[in-house]
Amino acid sequence: MTANTSSSPAPRQQAQDDEIDLLALFATLWDQKWLIAAITAVFMMIGLAYALLASPVYRANAIIQVEEKSPGLPGMSDVTEMFGGESAAITEIELIKSRKVIGTAVDNLDLDIKVEPRYFPVLGRAIARRFAGEENELNTPVLGFGSYAWGGERIKISRFEVPATQFNAVHTLVAAENGFTLLSPDGEALLSGEAGKLIRAEGYELYMPTLHARPGTQFTLSRLRRLSAIITLQETMGVSERGKDSGILALSIEDTEPDRAEEILNVIASTYLRQNVERQSAEAAKSLDFLREQLPNIKKDLEEAERKFNAYQVKVGSVNISAEAEALLDQVVDIESGIAELQLQQAELDRKYTRDHPAYQAWREQMAEQVARKTEFNTRIKGLPETQQELLGLKRDLEVGTEIYTQMLNNIQELDIVRAGTVGNVRIIDDAAVNIEEPVKPKKPLIVVIATLLGGFLGVALVLVRAALNRGIENPDDIEAIGLPVYASIPLSDEQRKLDFGNRRSARQLRKLRNQHPTALLAQRNPTDITIEALRSLRTSLHFAMLEASNNIMMISGPSPNVGKSFVSGNLAAVIAQAGQRVLLIDMDLRKGYMHKMFDVGPENGVSDVLSKRVQLQDAIRPTKIGELFILPRGAIPPNPSELLMSKGLTQLLEAVSVDYDLVIVDTPPIMAVTDAAIIGRQCGVTMLVTRFGLNPVKELEVTKQRFEQNGITVKGVVLNAVERKASGYGYGYGYGYYQYEYKSDKAES
């Protein structure tokens, strides 16, 4: 019981972690929902445009029946069936796709000549396809682009010979008023002429029986190698058997022109049918020649058997044969006839197969079986009287010879008919046909759906990859995990953006805002902004922190530029001064300090001038429009800021102002960029770091902390600045409570 009870929280904790991770994942996607939606919409529009503009592809279909082949010699079908020969359809499929059949279609239809109109990019082909004019009518060029085809053009080239180096090269054919001009791939004129005439020039031959196009219309023309055209057609053609061992073959071919697809498939089917008949006739002729070669020997053996039988009858006279002998004779005759047929088949097998082929093995088994039966019956015949044995043997030879001779004559007649015939074992059941109402490609709904899904997946992947690569801190827990307490989380202020950029909201300006320094003091312009409320909360937290400090000087720094430390310093000083304390804000960023802009004072006569003893401290400190807040600007930019800060003048300056003010806030450069903050921090009672939401990674903050500690400075805490409203991470919950609990006073009604 105890073990079970103690182990139960672990699975619950694991389930809770999984749930949190899943919620964080969905929240991350929700934060970038508009980016995902935009990418999805773009891909959907691309898919829709492709579906509408892509050329439709049509499929022509034809059906062919392959019947069982009749054997060239008697008994051959039994032999092939015994070893289970491969399906005839498999062989016929390869024959249909052979170069001999496909090559005939390439030659007859000039498929090694590729010619098509030149269309306007992207839209031209779709416009031409949708043109439905009268016969011989040409579409009007769009925007005057007369060199492109816009619909209604026709061209037919039945001969195009090129030099050996120009195969597959794309030539340009330009229609003229009464003819055409052929241009080389480099644009040089090769030949000119009229349609319907054979033109020869410089190794080129061109015969074009048909040309109907507007003068100036261009066509692309290229001559393919015959083998390349055959291979291309083989790849686009499909042949399959409908049902196992059905003998029904389905032929198909796809093309953007339905008439061309139908014509190609019909030529292939008819060519295959004709070659099948020729092949059947050739096989019959070979078998016929073989039988005719054997016929004289068979006839001679028959005549010899007849002579011996007649001579024996004359010699011994009439001999009665018993019923048992008659039965044996019939059986022996059948066996001898079978053996004779097998002997004829051996020559046919020798011509077609090797001795190790399964068909040859099956023939050997049949022959061995017949020989064994013959031996058995011969043994039984030896039990008959000698006279009957001799007569039975002669009669057997005569009947066997007669049967073999008769069967051979019948086979010769049958094969003679097959050789002279025009019918093979193949029939065209359905001629090629195309359903022009339903092209097989593109599948428009499917393309749009796939493009939309792909866009959605890519959008989600992009968001997740960006989230994985963005190692900037978004959760205060990550900061506290390295031993730095988070004193406040400051929301990103829309009001500050408006003060700096007006009401413009372009993405370019928002990106600029992220890297540009504020020029207006938000605490003065809009003291009720939620960002200022967050700084008031920070003011309360710092009040207790300063009680433990060695002096009343607080340094505010950051790990890197553009984290908003000057924004925090200026506005924090303002809200503290508004609470009644006497505050001095010192801009000790002697390189890029801009605090003077926020308070509308000049940068001259500042810190650098006091340290250089060019100006007295009292003359450099200036009042601001906020009652008890004073500012000491950076002064002139010195050539050696670090050396200037290491002088005794810095200590004297800070000791002097520490006595005169309740709180001194020192704004310094980022510690990772220069060492100024490490020099100044030794003389400050409190050191605060400002880090920006989603910008600084945890590792960078760790290095910043270590660098301060190496110089004997303890970082009191961190301010997480510019927290953005997000469904994921810290911005949506605790840290962004200022949005949730914003509480403004009602304006008096007038």
XYZ file of C-alpha atoms in Angstrom:
750
model
C 0.000 0.000 0.000
C 2.769 2.408 0.908
C 4.692 1.763 -2.263
C 1.663 2.303 -4.438
C 0.762 5.517 -2.664
C 4.249 6.990 -2.920
C 4.651 6.224 -6.598
C 1.351 7.665 -7.764
C 2.365 11.362 -7.885
C 5.083 10.707 -10.468
C 2.739 9.733 -13.306
C 0.451 12.617 -12.417
C 3.390 15.014 -12.516
C 4.526 13.570 -15.840
C 1.027 13.951 -17.257
C 0.902 17.521 -16.001
C 4.235 18.327 -17.670
C 3.023 16.818 -20.923
C -0.165 18.851 -20.737
C 1.758 22.053 -20.102
C 4.071 21.358 -23.030
C 1.113 20.699 -25.293
C -0.613 23.888 -24.201
C 2.603 25.828 -24.718
C 2.896 24.384 -28.210
C -0.618 25.416 -29.144
C -0.111 28.797 -27.546
C 3.024 29.369 -29.616
C 1.081 28.580 -32.771
C -1.786 30.810 -31.673
C 0.596 33.739 -31.192
C 1.649 33.411 -34.833
C -1.792 32.544 -36.199
C -1.769 35.402 -38.697
C 1.621 34.357 -40.076
C 0.411 30.768 -40.430
C -2.817 31.973 -42.036
C -0.899 34.207 -44.449
C 1.460 31.416 -45.541
C -1.480 29.031 -45.905
C -3.386 31.579 -47.992
C -0.376 32.177 -50.247
C 0.070 28.465 -50.901
C -3.649 28.032 -51.458
C -3.606 30.824 -54.060
C -0.562 29.278 -55.732
C -2.306 25.896 -55.837
C -5.492 27.477 -57.172
C -3.567 29.385 -59.836
C -1.745 26.231 -60.910
C -4.978 24.242 -61.030
C -6.609 26.874 -63.235
C -3.630 27.602 -65.486
C -2.039 24.155 -65.887
C -2.675 22.420 -69.191
C -5.144 19.535 -68.794
C -3.786 16.062 -69.491
C -6.075 13.541 -71.179
C -5.849 9.761 -71.144
C -6.642 7.552 -74.112
C -7.628 3.940 -73.365
C -7.823 0.815 -75.516
C -8.554 -2.858 -74.766
C -6.765 -5.829 -76.388
C -7.499 -9.528 -75.911
C -4.651 -12.042 -76.063
C -5.907 -15.562 -76.796
C -4.098 -18.808 -76.073
C -1.595 -19.656 -78.792
C -2.219 -22.800 -80.802
C 0.859 -25.057 -80.737
C 2.928 -25.449 -83.859
C 3.047 -29.235 -83.437
C 0.540 -31.696 -81.958
C 0.904 -32.189 -78.215
C 3.031 -29.083 -77.642
C 0.324 -27.398 -75.561
C 0.363 -30.353 -73.140
C 4.093 -30.022 -72.729
C 4.044 -26.270 -71.966
C 1.103 -26.624 -69.597
C 2.952 -29.265 -67.568
C 5.700 -26.869 -66.480
C 3.322 -23.921 -65.879
C 4.789 -21.449 -68.319
C 4.537 -17.722 -67.568
C 1.384 -15.873 -68.519
C 1.117 -14.995 -72.183
C -0.073 -11.520 -71.137
C 3.291 -10.725 -69.516
C 5.088 -11.508 -72.737
C 2.604 -9.537 -74.810
C 2.912 -6.498 -72.524
C 6.642 -6.380 -73.158
C 6.050 -6.834 -76.877
C 3.599 -3.930 -76.948
C 6.136 -1.653 -75.244
C 9.024 -2.879 -77.381
C 11.007 -0.467 -79.529
C 9.803 -2.279 -82.621
C 6.157 -1.444 -81.915
C 6.681 1.982 -80.340
C 9.214 2.936 -82.987
C 6.646 2.372 -85.724
C 4.300 4.846 -84.005
C 7.150 7.349 -83.675
C 7.941 7.036 -87.382
C 4.354 7.135 -88.635
C 3.289 10.101 -86.485
C 6.573 12.054 -86.579
C 6.825 11.981 -82.797
C 10.548 12.686 -82.997
C 9.643 16.196 -84.179
C 8.525 18.470 -81.345
C 6.775 21.666 -82.387
C 4.411 23.906 -80.458
C 3.406 27.584 -80.417
C 5.255 29.953 -78.147
C 2.832 31.182 -75.516
C 2.939 34.213 -73.288
C 4.520 33.225 -69.945
C 2.179 31.798 -67.293
C -1.122 32.991 -68.769
C -0.683 32.526 -72.515
C -1.320 28.797 -72.722
C -4.491 29.065 -70.620
C -5.817 31.936 -72.758
C -5.147 30.030 -75.983
C -6.770 26.902 -74.591
C -9.961 28.780 -73.744
C -10.241 30.422 -77.170
C -13.265 29.015 -78.987
C -13.379 30.752 -82.347
C -14.659 29.689 -85.724
C -12.622 27.449 -88.011
C -9.437 29.188 -89.208
C -10.122 32.098 -86.828
C -7.186 33.442 -84.817
C -7.412 35.053 -81.418
C -6.519 38.734 -81.058
C -3.124 39.298 -79.387
C -3.321 40.606 -75.837
C -1.649 43.986 -75.285
C -0.161 43.784 -78.761
C 2.168 40.844 -78.071
C 1.880 39.499 -81.607
C 4.884 37.195 -81.425
C 3.035 34.897 -79.017
C 0.289 32.455 -79.906
C -3.086 33.322 -78.392
C -5.317 30.603 -79.830
C -6.391 29.153 -83.162
C -2.883 28.473 -84.520
C -2.197 25.206 -86.354
C 1.064 23.713 -87.550
C 2.104 20.320 -88.909
C 5.692 19.343 -89.702
C 6.216 15.908 -91.204
C 9.940 16.159 -91.958
C 12.677 17.975 -90.099
C 16.273 16.899 -90.604
C 19.066 18.657 -88.740
C 22.860 18.321 -88.504
C 24.076 15.779 -85.953
C 25.050 18.544 -83.525
C 21.563 20.073 -83.511
C 19.527 17.180 -82.133
C 17.367 18.350 -79.199
C 18.317 21.973 -79.898
C 15.364 24.364 -79.723
C 14.879 26.280 -82.959
C 12.433 29.108 -83.566
C 10.037 29.131 -86.491
C 8.480 32.506 -87.312
C 5.330 32.656 -89.411
C 5.455 35.127 -92.310
C 2.838 36.579 -94.637
C 3.229 33.835 -97.226
C 5.553 31.387 -95.539
C 7.940 31.067 -92.638
C 11.515 31.589 -91.467
C 13.490 29.088 -89.398
C 15.918 30.533 -86.857
C 18.788 28.731 -85.168
C 19.018 28.488 -81.362
C 21.253 31.580 -81.586
C 18.633 33.527 -83.542
C 20.288 33.335 -86.968
C 18.099 32.750 -90.030
C 18.646 29.234 -91.416
C 16.057 28.912 -94.157
C 12.823 30.422 -95.436
C 10.056 29.058 -97.582
C 6.391 28.337 -98.041
C 4.211 25.719 -96.429
C 3.744 22.591 -98.533
C 7.223 22.673 -100.057
C 10.361 20.778 -99.061
C 13.059 23.284 -98.108
C 16.758 22.398 -97.858
C 19.623 24.585 -96.642
C 22.870 24.140 -94.675
C 22.218 20.563 -93.583
C 18.571 21.239 -92.746
C 15.494 19.779 -94.412
C 12.007 20.974 -93.535
C 8.639 19.964 -94.914
C 5.622 21.647 -93.368
C 2.276 20.753 -94.981
C 0.213 22.952 -92.631
C 0.793 26.413 -91.156
C -2.022 28.645 -89.968
C -0.836 31.547 -87.839
C -0.632 35.305 -87.754
C 2.522 36.760 -89.349
C 5.155 37.147 -86.662
C 3.840 34.329 -84.490
C 6.674 32.177 -83.174
C 6.840 28.412 -82.723
C 9.482 26.337 -80.949
C 10.812 23.463 -83.040
C 13.270 20.719 -82.149
C 14.285 17.367 -83.580
C 14.666 14.525 -81.091
C 16.767 11.458 -81.572
C 14.570 8.532 -82.523
C 15.604 6.488 -79.498
C 14.871 9.408 -77.166
C 11.394 9.779 -78.636
C 10.780 6.030 -78.252
C 11.912 6.034 -74.618
C 9.735 9.057 -73.847
C 6.704 7.351 -75.361
C 7.458 4.124 -73.481
C 7.538 6.063 -70.216
C 4.201 7.777 -70.840
C 2.427 4.623 -71.956
C 0.807 2.171 -69.588
C -0.073 -1.496 -70.259
C -1.628 -3.770 -67.650
C -3.609 -6.998 -67.478
C -7.167 -6.781 -66.180
C -7.448 -9.686 -63.814
C -4.917 -12.450 -63.387
C -4.524 -14.680 -66.451
C -7.541 -13.014 -68.074
C -5.675 -12.242 -71.277
C -7.330 -8.790 -71.368
C -4.786 -5.978 -71.705
C -5.600 -2.335 -70.978
C -3.512 0.187 -72.918
C -3.359 3.850 -71.942
C -1.397 6.934 -72.865
C -1.548 10.499 -71.573
C -1.148 13.697 -73.566
C -2.210 17.319 -73.453
C -3.848 16.889 -76.876
C -6.699 14.340 -76.725
C -6.725 13.746 -80.498
C -3.000 13.081 -80.522
C -3.263 10.661 -77.588
C -6.032 8.746 -79.353
C -4.114 8.642 -82.629
C -0.900 7.423 -80.982
C -2.661 4.635 -79.110
C -4.556 3.454 -82.197
C -1.325 3.298 -84.204
C 0.397 1.321 -81.435
C -2.511 -1.124 -81.163
C -2.766 -1.681 -84.922
C 1.017 -2.034 -85.254
C 1.096 -4.599 -82.475
C -1.815 -6.484 -84.050
C -0.120 -6.579 -87.455
C 3.193 -7.697 -86.001
C 1.391 -10.388 -84.010
C -0.096 -11.777 -87.220
C 3.306 -11.655 -88.901
C 4.916 -13.387 -85.933
C 2.257 -16.101 -85.901
C 2.694 -16.605 -89.629
C 6.472 -16.832 -89.276
C 6.190 -19.427 -86.510
C 3.700 -21.423 -88.559
C 6.057 -21.302 -91.539
C 8.935 -22.686 -89.471
C 6.793 -25.527 -88.133
C 5.484 -26.173 -91.634
C 8.974 -26.436 -93.047
C 9.922 -28.871 -90.312
C 6.886 -31.110 -90.960
C 7.490 -31.115 -94.685
C 11.069 -32.164 -94.078
C 9.869 -35.092 -91.951
C 6.984 -36.107 -94.220
C 9.047 -38.083 -96.821
C 10.661 -40.202 -94.105
C 7.298 -40.892 -92.463
C 5.810 -41.837 -95.826
C 8.756 -44.104 -96.604
C 8.422 -45.871 -93.238
C 4.685 -46.302 -93.842
C 5.228 -47.823 -97.279
C 7.843 -50.186 -95.877
C 5.498 -51.289 -93.074
C 2.679 -51.858 -95.608
C 4.960 -53.926 -97.885
C 6.100 -56.148 -95.021
C 2.540 -56.671 -93.801
C 1.288 -57.636 -97.257
C 4.243 -59.957 -97.837
C 3.624 -61.732 -94.540
C -0.051 -62.259 -95.347
C 0.852 -63.740 -98.728
C 3.358 -66.003 -97.076
C 1.287 -67.428 -94.241
C -2.204 -66.829 -95.514
C -5.055 -65.924 -93.263
C -4.296 -65.785 -89.515
C -6.973 -65.201 -86.894
C -6.107 -62.722 -84.116
C -7.645 -63.272 -80.718
C -9.641 -60.607 -78.886
C -6.819 -60.228 -76.384
C -4.344 -59.566 -79.173
C -6.684 -56.991 -80.760
C -6.912 -55.118 -77.455
C -3.157 -55.181 -77.029
C -2.735 -53.964 -80.593
C -4.960 -50.923 -80.056
C -3.112 -49.938 -76.916
C 0.303 -50.442 -78.450
C -0.697 -48.359 -81.477
C -1.725 -45.481 -79.203
C 1.564 -45.698 -77.329
C 3.650 -45.850 -80.493
C 1.748 -42.877 -81.947
C 2.418 -40.899 -78.792
C 6.105 -41.753 -78.907
C 6.277 -40.715 -82.558
C 4.629 -37.366 -81.765
C 7.070 -36.802 -78.918
C 9.968 -37.505 -81.250
C 8.646 -34.864 -83.635
C 8.270 -32.447 -80.744
C 11.893 -32.928 -79.748
C 13.097 -31.096 -82.826
C 10.704 -28.216 -82.075
C 11.914 -28.095 -78.472
C 15.543 -28.098 -79.581
C 14.756 -25.036 -81.689
C 13.036 -23.096 -78.905
C 14.559 -24.193 -75.584
C 17.742 -25.455 -73.967
C 18.010 -28.947 -72.486
C 17.627 -27.488 -68.962
C 14.393 -25.653 -69.707
C 11.302 -26.858 -67.761
C 9.516 -27.597 -71.042
C 12.312 -29.941 -72.052
C 12.191 -31.620 -68.646
C 8.430 -32.148 -69.040
C 8.998 -33.688 -72.488
C 11.530 -36.120 -71.013
C 9.051 -37.194 -68.354
C 6.362 -37.831 -70.981
C 8.792 -39.778 -73.160
C 9.972 -41.912 -70.228
C 6.371 -42.685 -69.290
C 5.464 -43.751 -72.831
C 8.581 -45.906 -73.167
C 7.788 -47.634 -69.868
C 4.252 -48.419 -71.040
C 5.586 -49.676 -74.347
C 7.962 -52.048 -72.525
C 5.096 -53.346 -70.408
C 2.906 -54.126 -73.411
C 5.775 -55.696 -75.320
C 6.211 -58.109 -72.411
C 2.538 -59.040 -72.603
C 2.767 -59.515 -76.379
C 5.599 -62.029 -75.896
C 3.109 -64.277 -74.119
C 1.109 -64.737 -77.356
C 1.767 -67.486 -79.924
C 4.705 -66.786 -82.193
C 2.583 -66.413 -85.320
C 0.315 -63.865 -83.656
C 3.346 -62.038 -82.247
C 4.855 -61.578 -85.698
C 1.565 -60.566 -87.309
C 0.753 -58.225 -84.441
C 4.118 -56.480 -84.789
C 3.662 -55.935 -88.541
C 0.100 -54.708 -88.133
C 1.213 -52.390 -85.326
C 3.888 -50.787 -87.509
C 1.353 -50.301 -90.310
C -1.338 -48.691 -88.154
C 1.119 -46.468 -86.285
C 2.664 -45.252 -89.520
C -0.763 -44.626 -91.044
C -1.935 -42.632 -88.025
C 1.249 -40.542 -87.849
C 1.207 -39.862 -91.576
C -2.454 -38.821 -91.506
C -1.953 -36.559 -88.474
C 1.046 -34.922 -90.100
C -0.913 -34.179 -93.271
C -3.646 -32.579 -91.178
C -1.102 -30.460 -89.290
C 0.483 -29.329 -92.543
C -2.894 -28.174 -93.825
C -3.657 -26.302 -90.596
C -0.264 -24.593 -90.480
C -0.542 -23.687 -94.140
C -3.804 -21.899 -93.371
C -2.252 -20.097 -90.389
C 0.723 -18.983 -92.449
C -1.470 -17.566 -95.185
C -4.026 -16.097 -92.765
C -4.440 -12.511 -91.477
C -5.604 -13.358 -87.950
C -3.284 -13.888 -84.971
C -4.054 -14.675 -81.381
C -4.680 -10.988 -80.574
C -7.861 -8.958 -81.031
C -8.583 -5.268 -80.473
C -11.697 -5.201 -78.304
C -11.965 -1.405 -77.884
C -10.268 1.163 -80.078
C -8.584 4.117 -78.393
C -10.988 6.644 -76.919
C -10.588 9.782 -74.782
C -13.040 11.342 -72.362
C -12.422 15.008 -73.133
C -14.889 16.065 -70.449
C -12.737 14.704 -67.634
C -8.974 15.196 -67.963
C -6.937 13.010 -65.636
C -4.631 15.866 -64.666
C -4.535 18.233 -62.953
C -6.923 17.141 -60.217
C -7.926 20.669 -59.292
C -9.652 20.101 -55.927
C -6.868 17.792 -54.788
C -4.159 20.265 -55.822
C -5.833 23.114 -53.945
C -6.306 20.953 -50.851
C -2.712 19.682 -50.930
C -1.343 23.196 -51.512
C -3.418 24.525 -48.617
C -2.296 21.723 -46.309
C 1.304 22.185 -47.405
C 1.070 25.898 -46.690
C -0.387 25.188 -43.277
C 2.314 22.635 -42.483
C 5.081 24.970 -43.639
C 3.584 27.830 -41.649
C 3.436 25.703 -38.519
C 6.952 24.384 -39.158
C 8.284 27.911 -39.659
C 6.719 29.084 -36.409
C 8.056 26.088 -34.490
C 11.546 26.443 -35.975
C 11.595 30.137 -35.141
C 10.431 29.349 -31.627
C 13.155 26.708 -31.283
C 15.856 29.040 -32.604
C 14.621 32.011 -30.563
C 16.449 31.436 -27.302
C 15.574 34.815 -25.841
C 14.143 34.815 -22.328
C 10.355 34.983 -22.148
C 9.774 33.497 -18.719
C 11.014 35.050 -15.421
C 11.495 31.529 -14.071
C 14.418 31.100 -16.483
C 16.084 34.178 -14.995
C 15.511 33.141 -11.409
C 16.890 29.680 -12.226
C 20.379 31.226 -12.568
C 20.137 32.970 -9.200
C 18.898 36.418 -10.262
C 15.603 37.659 -8.802
C 13.187 39.383 -11.151
C 12.088 42.685 -9.639
C 9.585 43.635 -12.322
C 8.248 42.780 -15.743
C 7.631 45.871 -17.853
C 5.015 45.535 -20.623
C 5.826 46.720 -24.132
C 4.197 50.127 -24.462
C 2.052 51.007 -27.467
C 1.893 54.559 -26.143
C 5.663 54.915 -26.394
C 5.478 53.823 -30.014
C 2.838 56.435 -30.705
C 4.942 59.110 -29.055
C 7.933 58.212 -31.213
C 6.150 57.410 -34.504
C 2.682 58.932 -34.251
C -0.192 56.643 -35.235
C 1.677 54.798 -37.996
C 1.708 51.043 -37.583
C 3.779 49.757 -40.481
C 5.874 46.659 -39.904
C 8.952 48.567 -40.968
C 8.427 51.189 -38.258
C 7.667 48.548 -35.642
C 10.975 46.881 -36.456
C 12.641 50.271 -36.281
C 11.084 50.918 -32.886
C 12.684 47.776 -31.540
C 16.158 49.116 -32.330
C 15.649 52.879 -31.966
C 15.914 54.834 -28.736
C 12.783 56.527 -27.373
C 12.739 60.309 -27.754
C 9.874 61.092 -25.374
C 9.478 60.468 -21.661
C 6.459 58.227 -21.242
C 6.081 58.918 -17.514
C 5.589 62.596 -18.325
C 3.407 62.241 -21.429
C 1.124 59.438 -20.227
C 1.583 58.733 -16.505
C -1.386 56.319 -16.429
C 0.078 53.936 -19.011
C 0.328 50.345 -17.794
C 4.066 50.401 -18.448
C 4.452 53.280 -16.002
C 2.287 51.399 -13.513
C 4.755 48.533 -13.750
C 7.605 50.963 -13.056
C 5.756 52.208 -9.978
C 5.658 48.621 -8.775
C 9.409 48.444 -9.415
C 9.812 51.669 -7.413
C 8.207 49.980 -4.429
C 10.450 46.917 -4.721
C 13.588 49.045 -5.046
C 12.681 51.063 -1.964
C 13.337 48.052 0.230
C 16.413 47.035 -1.771
C 18.005 50.465 -1.253
C 17.624 50.142 2.520
C 20.244 47.398 2.486
C 22.606 49.209 0.072
C 25.926 50.807 1.039
C 24.892 54.109 -0.545
C 22.001 55.694 -2.398
C 23.512 55.224 -5.864
C 21.845 52.710 -8.196
C 23.426 51.620 -11.468
C 21.226 50.322 -14.285
C 22.956 48.328 -17.003
C 22.216 45.534 -19.446
C 23.887 42.651 -21.255
C 23.564 44.089 -24.771
C 22.321 47.164 -26.636
C 18.621 47.800 -27.363
C 17.306 46.173 -24.205
C 15.642 49.429 -23.042
C 17.843 50.247 -20.034
C 17.773 53.986 -20.745
C 13.985 53.836 -21.102
C 13.763 52.113 -17.721
C 16.291 54.493 -16.136
C 14.580 57.664 -17.336
C 11.022 56.668 -16.544
C 11.953 55.028 -13.223
C 13.700 58.239 -12.169
C 10.585 60.183 -13.141
C 8.134 58.035 -11.129
C 10.423 58.115 -8.079
C 10.702 61.910 -8.338
C 6.930 62.156 -8.676
C 6.705 60.380 -5.319
C 8.511 63.328 -3.699
C 12.123 62.163 -3.628
C 14.984 64.283 -4.906
C 16.471 62.247 -7.764
C 19.501 62.763 -9.998
C 19.676 60.842 -13.288
C 23.227 60.522 -14.636
C 23.837 59.453 -18.239
C 27.213 57.713 -18.064
C 26.967 56.121 -21.477
C 29.740 58.341 -22.786
C 29.649 56.705 -26.203
C 25.985 56.579 -27.259
C 24.044 58.159 -24.418
C 20.780 59.803 -25.476
C 19.104 60.558 -22.146
C 19.201 64.290 -22.934
C 16.741 63.759 -25.804
C 14.118 62.288 -23.479
C 14.294 65.389 -21.244
C 14.722 67.892 -24.063
C 18.120 69.207 -22.946
C 21.421 69.495 -24.762
C 24.196 66.907 -24.391
C 26.946 69.482 -23.879
C 28.534 70.279 -20.506
C 27.865 66.857 -19.043
C 29.637 63.987 -17.311
C 32.651 63.870 -19.622
C 33.161 67.607 -19.246
C 32.972 67.392 -15.432
C 35.460 64.500 -15.344
C 37.759 66.447 -17.676
C 37.402 69.449 -15.313
C 36.132 71.671 -18.106
C 32.857 72.313 -16.281
C 31.883 72.502 -12.629
C 29.493 69.829 -11.359
C 26.875 72.370 -10.232
C 26.849 73.931 -13.700
C 26.439 70.562 -15.451
C 23.390 69.367 -13.462
C 20.159 70.589 -15.007
C 16.589 70.617 -13.771
C 13.776 68.917 -15.687
C 10.085 69.604 -16.079
C 9.440 67.040 -13.346
C 9.827 68.871 -10.030
C 12.431 66.948 -8.008
C 14.147 65.229 -10.953
C 17.512 66.499 -12.186
C 19.669 65.201 -15.034
C 23.387 65.127 -15.711
C 23.800 64.441 -19.485
C 26.726 62.594 -20.972
C 28.579 65.653 -22.259
C 30.920 65.685 -25.222
C 31.895 62.240 -26.501
C 35.490 61.679 -25.314
C 38.100 59.707 -27.256
C 38.869 57.506 -24.214
C 35.701 56.944 -22.140
C 37.046 54.024 -20.051
C 40.227 55.865 -19.028
C 38.167 58.919 -18.144
C 35.868 56.873 -15.903
C 38.834 55.260 -14.112
C 40.035 58.657 -12.909
C 39.503 59.941 -9.358
C 37.045 62.423 -10.711
C 34.335 59.729 -10.964
C 34.603 58.922 -7.259
C 34.511 62.603 -6.355
C 31.487 63.167 -8.604
C 29.464 60.296 -7.147
C 30.336 61.178 -3.549
C 29.270 64.762 -4.134
C 25.878 63.974 -5.674
C 25.188 61.195 -3.155
C 25.007 63.815 -0.405
C 22.772 66.243 -2.268
C 20.119 63.786 -3.558
C 17.887 61.116 -2.058
C 18.582 58.757 -4.974
C 21.129 58.773 -7.768
C 20.361 56.623 -10.834
C 23.294 55.963 -13.156
C 22.578 54.749 -16.703
C 25.590 52.859 -18.123
C 26.546 51.118 -21.384
C 25.920 47.351 -21.761
C 28.508 45.265 -19.917
C 28.992 42.780 -22.780
C 29.992 45.593 -25.137
C 32.383 47.700 -23.017
C 33.860 47.662 -19.505
C 32.410 51.010 -18.383
C 29.670 49.406 -16.281
C 32.230 47.306 -14.387
C 34.183 50.467 -13.523
C 31.127 52.423 -12.388
C 29.432 49.542 -10.558
C 32.133 49.312 -7.854
C 30.991 52.656 -6.458
C 27.239 52.004 -6.604
C 25.207 50.543 -3.761
C 22.758 48.677 -6.032
C 23.251 47.218 -9.513
C 20.213 46.345 -11.606
C 20.167 44.588 -14.980
C 17.641 45.229 -17.729
C 16.983 42.405 -20.210
C 14.555 42.455 -23.102
C 11.743 39.948 -23.566
C 12.653 37.429 -26.293
C 16.036 39.054 -27.047
C 18.651 37.961 -24.530
C 19.215 34.225 -24.000
C 19.787 32.800 -20.543
C 23.422 32.028 -21.338
C 24.074 35.683 -22.134
C 22.563 36.710 -18.816
C 24.739 34.144 -17.012
C 27.881 35.542 -18.640
C 26.768 39.076 -17.712
C 26.344 38.054 -14.079
C 29.767 36.350 -14.052
C 31.440 39.412 -15.557
C 30.035 41.657 -12.846
C 31.018 39.174 -10.123
C 34.579 38.994 -11.489
C 34.778 42.744 -10.873
C 33.402 42.457 -7.344
C 29.911 43.673 -8.206
C 26.772 41.885 -7.046
C 23.736 42.135 -9.279
C 20.762 42.893 -7.074
C 18.090 41.878 -9.566
C 16.739 41.954 -13.095
C 14.032 43.944 -14.844
C 12.393 42.043 -17.727
C 11.531 44.782 -20.207
C 9.214 44.999 -23.243
C 7.089 41.986 -22.334
C 4.761 41.238 -25.265
C 1.216 39.966 -25.096
C 1.360 36.278 -26.028
C -0.756 33.211 -25.567
C 2.439 31.284 -24.945
C 5.075 31.807 -22.339
C 5.132 34.428 -19.618
C 3.543 37.281 -21.520
C -0.007 35.973 -21.248
C -0.113 35.127 -17.597
C 1.469 36.480 -14.474
C 3.833 38.944 -16.039
C 1.181 40.477 -18.198
C -1.203 40.983 -15.381
C -0.932 44.688 -15.987
C -3.033 44.243 -19.090
C -5.522 42.096 -17.256
C -5.812 44.317 -14.202
C -5.518 47.722 -15.865
C -7.722 50.047 -13.822
C -8.305 53.606 -15.013
C -10.362 56.324 -13.403
C -13.500 57.494 -15.185
C -13.300 60.844 -16.934
C -15.716 63.468 -15.743
C -18.592 64.002 -18.072
C -18.913 67.495 -19.384
